[in-house]
mmCIF file of N, CA and C in Angstrom:
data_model
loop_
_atom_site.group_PDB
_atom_site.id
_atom_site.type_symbol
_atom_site.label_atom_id
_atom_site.label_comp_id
_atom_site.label_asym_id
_atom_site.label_seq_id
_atom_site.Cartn_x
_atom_site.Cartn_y
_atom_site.Cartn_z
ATOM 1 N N UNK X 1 -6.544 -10.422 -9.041
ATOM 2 C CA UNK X 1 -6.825 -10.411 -7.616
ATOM 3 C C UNK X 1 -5.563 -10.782 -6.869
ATOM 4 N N UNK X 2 -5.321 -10.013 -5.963
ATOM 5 C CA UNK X 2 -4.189 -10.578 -4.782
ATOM 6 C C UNK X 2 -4.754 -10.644 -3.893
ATOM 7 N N UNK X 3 -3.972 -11.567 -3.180
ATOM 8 C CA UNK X 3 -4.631 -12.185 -1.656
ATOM 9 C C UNK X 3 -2.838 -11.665 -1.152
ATOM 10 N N UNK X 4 -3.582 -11.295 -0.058
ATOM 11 C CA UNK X 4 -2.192 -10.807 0.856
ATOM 12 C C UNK X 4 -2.715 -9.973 2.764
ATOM 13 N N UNK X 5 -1.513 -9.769 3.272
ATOM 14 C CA UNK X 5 -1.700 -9.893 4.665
ATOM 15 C C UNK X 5 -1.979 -7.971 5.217
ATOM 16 N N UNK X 6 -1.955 -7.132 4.053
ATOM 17 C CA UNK X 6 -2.140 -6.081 4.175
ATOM 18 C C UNK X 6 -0.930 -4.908 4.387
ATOM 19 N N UNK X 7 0.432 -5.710 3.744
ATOM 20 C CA UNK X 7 1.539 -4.184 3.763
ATOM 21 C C UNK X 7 1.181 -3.273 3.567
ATOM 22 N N UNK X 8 1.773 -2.452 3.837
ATOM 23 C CA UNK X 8 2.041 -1.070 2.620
ATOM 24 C C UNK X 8 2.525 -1.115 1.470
ATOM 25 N N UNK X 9 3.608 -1.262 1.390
ATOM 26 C CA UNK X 9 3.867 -1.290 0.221
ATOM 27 C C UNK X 9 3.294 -2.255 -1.123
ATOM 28 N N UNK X 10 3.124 -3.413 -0.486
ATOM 29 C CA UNK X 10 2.407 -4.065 -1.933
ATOM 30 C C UNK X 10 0.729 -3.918 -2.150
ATOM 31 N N UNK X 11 0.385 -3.594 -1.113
ATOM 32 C CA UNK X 11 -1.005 -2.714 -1.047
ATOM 33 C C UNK X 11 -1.331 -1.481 -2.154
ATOM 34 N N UNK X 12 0.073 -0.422 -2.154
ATOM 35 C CA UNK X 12 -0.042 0.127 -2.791
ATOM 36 C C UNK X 12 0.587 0.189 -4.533
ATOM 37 N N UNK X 13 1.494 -1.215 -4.233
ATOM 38 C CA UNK X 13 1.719 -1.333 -5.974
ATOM 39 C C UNK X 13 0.727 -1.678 -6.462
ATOM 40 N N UNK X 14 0.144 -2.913 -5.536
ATOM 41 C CA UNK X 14 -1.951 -3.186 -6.191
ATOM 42 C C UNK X 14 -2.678 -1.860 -6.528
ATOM 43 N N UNK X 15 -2.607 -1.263 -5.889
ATOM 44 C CA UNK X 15 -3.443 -0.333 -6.208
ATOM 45 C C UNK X 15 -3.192 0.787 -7.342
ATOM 46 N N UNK X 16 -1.683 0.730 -7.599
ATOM 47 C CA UNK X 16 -1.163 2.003 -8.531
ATOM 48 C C UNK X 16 -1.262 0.662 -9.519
ATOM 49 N N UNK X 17 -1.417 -0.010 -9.440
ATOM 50 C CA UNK X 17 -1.981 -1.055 -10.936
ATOM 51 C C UNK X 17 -3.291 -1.603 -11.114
ATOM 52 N N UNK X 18 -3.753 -0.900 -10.177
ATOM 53 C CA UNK X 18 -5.591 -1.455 -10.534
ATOM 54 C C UNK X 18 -6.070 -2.737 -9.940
ATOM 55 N N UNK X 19 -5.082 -3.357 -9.210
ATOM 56 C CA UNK X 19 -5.677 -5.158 -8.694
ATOM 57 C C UNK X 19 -6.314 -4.808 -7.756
ATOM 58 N N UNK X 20 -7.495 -5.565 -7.524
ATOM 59 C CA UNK X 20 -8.328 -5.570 -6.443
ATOM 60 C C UNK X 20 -7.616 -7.027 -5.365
ATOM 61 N N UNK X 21 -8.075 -6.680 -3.980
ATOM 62 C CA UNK X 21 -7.244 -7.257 -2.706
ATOM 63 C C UNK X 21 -7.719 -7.916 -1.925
ATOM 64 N N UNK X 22 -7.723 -8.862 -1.801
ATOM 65 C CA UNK X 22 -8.494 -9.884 -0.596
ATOM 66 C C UNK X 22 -7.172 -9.714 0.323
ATOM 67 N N UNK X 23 -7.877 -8.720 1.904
ATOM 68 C CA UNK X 23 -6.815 -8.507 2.415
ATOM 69 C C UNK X 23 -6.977 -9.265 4.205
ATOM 70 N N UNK X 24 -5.930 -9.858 4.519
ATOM 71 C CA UNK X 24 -6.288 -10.581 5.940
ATOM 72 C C UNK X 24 -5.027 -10.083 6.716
ATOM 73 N N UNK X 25 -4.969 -8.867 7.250
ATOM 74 C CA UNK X 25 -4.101 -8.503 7.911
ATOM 75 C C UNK X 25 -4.195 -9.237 9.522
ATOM 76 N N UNK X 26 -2.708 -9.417 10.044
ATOM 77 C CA UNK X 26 -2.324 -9.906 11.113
ATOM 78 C C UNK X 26 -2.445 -9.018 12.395
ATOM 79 N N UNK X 27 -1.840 -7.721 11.706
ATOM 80 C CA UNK X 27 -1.274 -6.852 12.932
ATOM 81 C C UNK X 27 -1.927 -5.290 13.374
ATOM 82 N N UNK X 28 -2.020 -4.728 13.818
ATOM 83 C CA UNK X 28 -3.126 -3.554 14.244
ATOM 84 C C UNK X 28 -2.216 -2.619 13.272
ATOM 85 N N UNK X 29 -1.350 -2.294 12.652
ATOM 86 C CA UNK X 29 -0.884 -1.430 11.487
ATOM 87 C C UNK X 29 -1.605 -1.898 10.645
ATOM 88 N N UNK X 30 -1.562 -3.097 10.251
ATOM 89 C CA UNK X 30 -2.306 -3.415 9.074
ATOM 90 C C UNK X 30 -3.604 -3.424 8.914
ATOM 91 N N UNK X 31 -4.295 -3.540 9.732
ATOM 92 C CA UNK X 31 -5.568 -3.252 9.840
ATOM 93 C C UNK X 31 -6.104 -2.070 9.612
ATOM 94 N N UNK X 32 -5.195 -1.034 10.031
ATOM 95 C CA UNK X 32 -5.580 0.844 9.902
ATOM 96 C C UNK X 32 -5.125 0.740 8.203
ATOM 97 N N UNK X 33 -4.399 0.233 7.718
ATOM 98 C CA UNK X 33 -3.958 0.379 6.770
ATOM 99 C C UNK X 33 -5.310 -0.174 5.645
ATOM 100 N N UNK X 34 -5.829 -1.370 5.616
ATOM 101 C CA UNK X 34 -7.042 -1.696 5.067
ATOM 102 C C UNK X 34 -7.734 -1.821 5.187
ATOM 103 N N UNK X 35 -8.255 -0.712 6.140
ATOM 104 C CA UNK X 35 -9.445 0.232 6.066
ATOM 105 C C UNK X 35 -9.559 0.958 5.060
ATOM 106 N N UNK X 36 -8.867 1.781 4.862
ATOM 107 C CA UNK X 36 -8.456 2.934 4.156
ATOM 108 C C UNK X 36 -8.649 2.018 2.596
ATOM 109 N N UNK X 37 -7.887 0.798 2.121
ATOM 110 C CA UNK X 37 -8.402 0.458 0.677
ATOM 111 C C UNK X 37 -9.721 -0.419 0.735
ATOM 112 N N UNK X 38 -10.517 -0.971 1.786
ATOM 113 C CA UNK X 38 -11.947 -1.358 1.649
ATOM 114 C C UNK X 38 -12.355 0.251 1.751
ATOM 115 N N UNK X 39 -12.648 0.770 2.338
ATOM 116 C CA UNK X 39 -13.757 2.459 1.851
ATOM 117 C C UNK X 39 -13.554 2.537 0.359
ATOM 118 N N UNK X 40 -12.051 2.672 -0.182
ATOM 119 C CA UNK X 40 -12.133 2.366 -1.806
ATOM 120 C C UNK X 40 -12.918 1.232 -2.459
ATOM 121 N N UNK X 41 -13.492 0.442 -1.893
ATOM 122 C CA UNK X 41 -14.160 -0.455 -2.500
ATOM 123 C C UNK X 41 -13.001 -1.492 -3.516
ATOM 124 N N UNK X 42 -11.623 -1.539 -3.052
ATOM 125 C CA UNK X 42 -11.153 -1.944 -4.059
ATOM 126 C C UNK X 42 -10.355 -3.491 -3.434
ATOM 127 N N UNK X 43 -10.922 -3.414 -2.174
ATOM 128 C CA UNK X 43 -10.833 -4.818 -1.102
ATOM 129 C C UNK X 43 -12.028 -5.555 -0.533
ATOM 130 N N UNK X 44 -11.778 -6.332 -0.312
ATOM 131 C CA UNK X 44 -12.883 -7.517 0.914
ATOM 132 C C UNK X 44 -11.503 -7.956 2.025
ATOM 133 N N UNK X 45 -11.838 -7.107 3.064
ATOM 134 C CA UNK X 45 -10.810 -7.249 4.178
ATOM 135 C C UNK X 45 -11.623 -8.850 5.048
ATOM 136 N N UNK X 46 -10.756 -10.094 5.559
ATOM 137 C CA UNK X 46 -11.304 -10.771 6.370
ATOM 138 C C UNK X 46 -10.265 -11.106 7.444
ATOM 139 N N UNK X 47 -11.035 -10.596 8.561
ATOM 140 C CA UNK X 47 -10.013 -10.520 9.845
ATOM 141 C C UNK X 47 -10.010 -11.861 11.217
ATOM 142 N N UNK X 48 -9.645 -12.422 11.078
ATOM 143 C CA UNK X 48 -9.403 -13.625 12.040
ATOM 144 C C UNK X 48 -10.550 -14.382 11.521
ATOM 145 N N UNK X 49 -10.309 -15.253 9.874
ATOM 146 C CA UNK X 49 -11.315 -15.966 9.784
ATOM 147 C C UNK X 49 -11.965 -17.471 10.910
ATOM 148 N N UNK X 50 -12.587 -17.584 10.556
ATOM 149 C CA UNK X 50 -12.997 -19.033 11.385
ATOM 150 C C UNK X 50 -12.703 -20.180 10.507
ATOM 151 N N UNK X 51 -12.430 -21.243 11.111
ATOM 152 C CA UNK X 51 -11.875 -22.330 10.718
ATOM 153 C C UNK X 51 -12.873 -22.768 9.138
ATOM 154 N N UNK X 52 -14.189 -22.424 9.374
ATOM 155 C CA UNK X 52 -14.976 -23.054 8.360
ATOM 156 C C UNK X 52 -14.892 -21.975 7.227
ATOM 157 N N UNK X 53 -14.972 -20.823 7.238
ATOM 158 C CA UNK X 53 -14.493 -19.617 6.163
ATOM 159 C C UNK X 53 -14.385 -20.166 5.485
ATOM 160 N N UNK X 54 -14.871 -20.215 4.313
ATOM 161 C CA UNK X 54 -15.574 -20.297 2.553
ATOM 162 C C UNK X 54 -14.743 -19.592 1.868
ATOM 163 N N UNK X 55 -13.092 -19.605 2.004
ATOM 164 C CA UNK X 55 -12.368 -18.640 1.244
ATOM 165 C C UNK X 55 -12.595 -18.741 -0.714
ATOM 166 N N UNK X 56 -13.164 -19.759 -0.904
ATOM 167 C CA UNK X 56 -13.356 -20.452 -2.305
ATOM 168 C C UNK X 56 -14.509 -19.385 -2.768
ATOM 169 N N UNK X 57 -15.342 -19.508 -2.288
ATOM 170 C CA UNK X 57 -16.519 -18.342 -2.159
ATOM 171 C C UNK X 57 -16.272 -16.981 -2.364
ATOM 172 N N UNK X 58 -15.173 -16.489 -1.369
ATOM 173 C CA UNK X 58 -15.216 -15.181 -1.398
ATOM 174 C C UNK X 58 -13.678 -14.920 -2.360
ATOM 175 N N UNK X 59 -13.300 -16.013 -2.820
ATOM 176 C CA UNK X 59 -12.257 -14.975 -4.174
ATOM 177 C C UNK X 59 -13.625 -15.706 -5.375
ATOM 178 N N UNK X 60 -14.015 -16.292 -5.216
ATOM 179 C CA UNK X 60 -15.550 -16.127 -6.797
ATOM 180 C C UNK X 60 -15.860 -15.020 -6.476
ATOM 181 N N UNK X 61 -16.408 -14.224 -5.713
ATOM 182 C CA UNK X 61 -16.856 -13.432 -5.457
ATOM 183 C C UNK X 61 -16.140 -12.012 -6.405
ATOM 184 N N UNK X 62 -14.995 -11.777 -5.683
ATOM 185 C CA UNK X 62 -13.796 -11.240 -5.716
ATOM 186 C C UNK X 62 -13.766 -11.186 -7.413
ATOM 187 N N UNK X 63 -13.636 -12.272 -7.970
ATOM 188 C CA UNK X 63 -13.356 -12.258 -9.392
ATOM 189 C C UNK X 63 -14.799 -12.297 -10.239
ATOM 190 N N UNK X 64 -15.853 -12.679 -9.878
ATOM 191 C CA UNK X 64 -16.751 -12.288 -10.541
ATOM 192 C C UNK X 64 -18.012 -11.217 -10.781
ATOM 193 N N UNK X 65 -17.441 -10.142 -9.368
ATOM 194 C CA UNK X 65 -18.415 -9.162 -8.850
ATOM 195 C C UNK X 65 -17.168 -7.731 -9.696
ATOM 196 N N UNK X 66 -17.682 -7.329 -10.338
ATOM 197 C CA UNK X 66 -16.706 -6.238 -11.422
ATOM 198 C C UNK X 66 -16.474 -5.132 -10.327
ATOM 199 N N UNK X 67 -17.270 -4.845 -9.330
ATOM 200 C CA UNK X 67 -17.170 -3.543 -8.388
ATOM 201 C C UNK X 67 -15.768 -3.344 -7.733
ATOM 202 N N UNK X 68 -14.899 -4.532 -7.253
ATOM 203 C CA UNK X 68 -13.737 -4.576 -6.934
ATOM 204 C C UNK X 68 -12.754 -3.950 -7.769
ATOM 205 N N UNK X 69 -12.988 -4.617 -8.981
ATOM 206 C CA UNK X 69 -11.428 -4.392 -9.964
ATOM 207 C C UNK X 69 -12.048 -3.050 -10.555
ATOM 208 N N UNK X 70 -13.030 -2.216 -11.082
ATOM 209 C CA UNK X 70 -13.257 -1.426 -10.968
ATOM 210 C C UNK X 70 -12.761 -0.275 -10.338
ATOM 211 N N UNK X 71 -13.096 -0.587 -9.108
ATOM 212 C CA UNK X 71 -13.040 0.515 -7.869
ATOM 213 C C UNK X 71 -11.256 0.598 -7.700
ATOM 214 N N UNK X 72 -10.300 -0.429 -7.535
ATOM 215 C CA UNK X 72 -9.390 -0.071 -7.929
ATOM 216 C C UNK X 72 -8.513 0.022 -9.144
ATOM 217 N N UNK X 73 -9.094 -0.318 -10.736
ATOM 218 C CA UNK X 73 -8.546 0.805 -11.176
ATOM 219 C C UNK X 73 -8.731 2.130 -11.632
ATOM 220 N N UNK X 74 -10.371 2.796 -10.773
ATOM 221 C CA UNK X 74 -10.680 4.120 -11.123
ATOM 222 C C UNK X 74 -8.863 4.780 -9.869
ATOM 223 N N UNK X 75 -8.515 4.303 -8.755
ATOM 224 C CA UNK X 75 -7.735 4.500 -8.226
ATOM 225 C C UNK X 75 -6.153 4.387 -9.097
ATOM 226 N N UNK X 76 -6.018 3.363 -9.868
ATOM 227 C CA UNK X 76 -4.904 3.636 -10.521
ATOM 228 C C UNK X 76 -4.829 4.317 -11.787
ATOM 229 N N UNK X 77 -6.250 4.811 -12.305
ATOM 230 C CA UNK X 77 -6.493 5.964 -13.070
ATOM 231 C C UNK X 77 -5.840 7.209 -12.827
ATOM 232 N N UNK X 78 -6.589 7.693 -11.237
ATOM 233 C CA UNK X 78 -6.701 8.983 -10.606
ATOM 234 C C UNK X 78 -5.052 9.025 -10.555
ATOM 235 N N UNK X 79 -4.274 8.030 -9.660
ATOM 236 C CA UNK X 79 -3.137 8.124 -9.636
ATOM 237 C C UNK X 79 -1.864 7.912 -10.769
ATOM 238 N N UNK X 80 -2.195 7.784 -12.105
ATOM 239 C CA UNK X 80 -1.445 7.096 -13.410
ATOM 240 C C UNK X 80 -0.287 7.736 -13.293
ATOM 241 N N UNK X 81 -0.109 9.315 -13.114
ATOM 242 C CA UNK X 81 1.137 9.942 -12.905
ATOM 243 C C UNK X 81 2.749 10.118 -11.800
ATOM 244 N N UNK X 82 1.630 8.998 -10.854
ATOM 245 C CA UNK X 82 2.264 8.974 -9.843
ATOM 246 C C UNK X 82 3.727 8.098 -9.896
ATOM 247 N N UNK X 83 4.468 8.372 -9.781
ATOM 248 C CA UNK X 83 6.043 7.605 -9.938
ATOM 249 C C UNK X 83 7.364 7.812 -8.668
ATOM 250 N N UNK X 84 7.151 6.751 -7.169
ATOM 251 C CA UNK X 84 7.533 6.358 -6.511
ATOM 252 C C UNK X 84 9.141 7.089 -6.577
ATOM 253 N N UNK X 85 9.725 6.798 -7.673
ATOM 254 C CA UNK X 85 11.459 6.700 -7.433
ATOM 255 C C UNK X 85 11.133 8.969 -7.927
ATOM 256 N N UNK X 86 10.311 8.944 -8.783
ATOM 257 C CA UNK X 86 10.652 10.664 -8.550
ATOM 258 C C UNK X 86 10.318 11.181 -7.337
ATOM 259 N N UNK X 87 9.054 11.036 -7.189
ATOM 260 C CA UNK X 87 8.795 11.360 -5.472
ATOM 261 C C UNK X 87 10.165 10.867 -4.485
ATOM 262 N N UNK X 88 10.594 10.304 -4.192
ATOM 263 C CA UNK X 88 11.182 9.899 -3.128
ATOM 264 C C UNK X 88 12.649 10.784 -3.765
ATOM 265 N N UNK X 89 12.999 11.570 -5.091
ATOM 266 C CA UNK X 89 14.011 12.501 -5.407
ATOM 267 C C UNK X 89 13.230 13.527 -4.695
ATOM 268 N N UNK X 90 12.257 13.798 -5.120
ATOM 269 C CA UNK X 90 11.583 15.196 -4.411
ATOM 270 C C UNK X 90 11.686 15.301 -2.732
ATOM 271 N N UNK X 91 11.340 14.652 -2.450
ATOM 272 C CA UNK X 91 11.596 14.400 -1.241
ATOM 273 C C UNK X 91 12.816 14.622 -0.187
ATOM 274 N N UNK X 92 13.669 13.975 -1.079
ATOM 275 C CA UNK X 92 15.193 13.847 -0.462
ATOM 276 C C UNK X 92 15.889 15.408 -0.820
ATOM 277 N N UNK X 93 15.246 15.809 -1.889
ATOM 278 C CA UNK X 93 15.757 17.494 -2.298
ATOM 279 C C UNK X 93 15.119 17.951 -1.680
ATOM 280 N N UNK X 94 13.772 18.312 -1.628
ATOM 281 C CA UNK X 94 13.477 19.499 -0.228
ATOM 282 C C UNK X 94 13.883 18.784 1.728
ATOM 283 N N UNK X 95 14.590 17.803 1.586
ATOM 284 C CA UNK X 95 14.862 17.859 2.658
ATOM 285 C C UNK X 95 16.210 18.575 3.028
ATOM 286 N N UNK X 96 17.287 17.833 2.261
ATOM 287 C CA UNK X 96 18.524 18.759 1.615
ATOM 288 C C UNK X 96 18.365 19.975 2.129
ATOM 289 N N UNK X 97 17.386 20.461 1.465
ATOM 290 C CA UNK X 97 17.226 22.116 1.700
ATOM 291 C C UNK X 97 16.851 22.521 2.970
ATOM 292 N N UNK X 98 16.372 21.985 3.308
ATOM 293 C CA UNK X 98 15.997 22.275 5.041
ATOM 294 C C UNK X 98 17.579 22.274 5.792
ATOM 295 N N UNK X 99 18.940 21.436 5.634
ATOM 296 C CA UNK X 99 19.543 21.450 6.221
ATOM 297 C C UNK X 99 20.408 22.277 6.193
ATOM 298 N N UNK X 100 21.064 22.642 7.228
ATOM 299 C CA UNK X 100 21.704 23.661 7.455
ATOM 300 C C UNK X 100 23.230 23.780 6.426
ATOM 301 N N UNK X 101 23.869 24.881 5.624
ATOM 302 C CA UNK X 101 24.521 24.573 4.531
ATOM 303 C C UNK X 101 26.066 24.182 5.484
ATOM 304 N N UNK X 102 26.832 23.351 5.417
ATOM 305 C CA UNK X 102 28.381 23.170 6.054
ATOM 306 C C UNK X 102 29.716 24.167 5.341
ATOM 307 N N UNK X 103 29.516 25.314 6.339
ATOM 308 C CA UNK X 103 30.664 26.539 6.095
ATOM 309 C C UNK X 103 32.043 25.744 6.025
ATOM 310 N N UNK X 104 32.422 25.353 7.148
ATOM 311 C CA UNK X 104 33.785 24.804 7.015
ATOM 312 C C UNK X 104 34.077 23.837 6.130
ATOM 313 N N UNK X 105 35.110 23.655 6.091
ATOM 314 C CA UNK X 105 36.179 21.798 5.444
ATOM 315 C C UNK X 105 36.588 21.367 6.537
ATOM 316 N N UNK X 106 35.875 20.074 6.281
ATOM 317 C CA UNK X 106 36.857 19.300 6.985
ATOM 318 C C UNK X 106 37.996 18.449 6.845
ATOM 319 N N UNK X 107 38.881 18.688 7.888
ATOM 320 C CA UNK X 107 40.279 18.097 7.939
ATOM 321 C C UNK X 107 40.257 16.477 7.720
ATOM 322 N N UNK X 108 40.635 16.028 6.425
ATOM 323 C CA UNK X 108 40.701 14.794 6.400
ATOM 324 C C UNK X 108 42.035 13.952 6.662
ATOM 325 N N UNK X 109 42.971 15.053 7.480
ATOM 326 C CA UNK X 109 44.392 14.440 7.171
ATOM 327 C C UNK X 109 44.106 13.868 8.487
ATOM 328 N N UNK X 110 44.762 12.224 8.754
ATOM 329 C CA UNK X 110 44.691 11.576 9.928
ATOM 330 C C UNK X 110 45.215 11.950 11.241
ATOM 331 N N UNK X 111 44.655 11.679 12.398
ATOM 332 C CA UNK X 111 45.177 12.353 13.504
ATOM 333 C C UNK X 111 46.615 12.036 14.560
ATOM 334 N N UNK X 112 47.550 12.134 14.369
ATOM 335 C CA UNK X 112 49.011 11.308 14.891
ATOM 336 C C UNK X 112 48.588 11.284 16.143
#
């Protein structure tokens, strides 16, 4: 189980590894953001708890209700192939290609 404030990015290393997320995001990005992994069932999002909040409660919960860790690693199942540093080559090569090719040389001799 991780407890965390709802990045992206470590949102989604949890998830490309199967941890389920007790997520308490701060900021209205983060909030759109864990939405999207509670519908996976693979969070318990709690948003501006109240002072008395039973956080003890809800990671038992968290760790003893199997539907969480489950639900995200049928997600790091679906995704097992997925690998960050190739994507982000793919990426950077079809962008490459989009740009326009540079006909000339340029003059690197300094300007007097």
């Amino acid at each position: 189980l991780a407890v965390l404030y709802g990045g992206h990015g470590t949102m989604s290393v949890c998830l490309l590894a199967g941890i389920p997320m007790l997520l308490l995001p701060q900021y209205k990005e983060q909030r759109m953001a864990v939405q999207r992994v509670l519908e996976l069932g693979a969070a318990l999002v709690i948003d501006r708890p109240a002072p008395s909040f039973d956080f003890a409660a809800i990671v038992r919960e968290m760790l003893t209700n199997p539907q969480y860790r489950e639900a995200a690693q049928a997600f790091a199942q679906k995704y097992a192939g997925f690998r960050p540093e190739r994507e982000a080559a793919t990426m950077a090569a079809e962008i490459a290609s989009l740009l326009p090719a540079i006909t000339q040389s340029v003059d690197t001799k300094p300007a007097n």
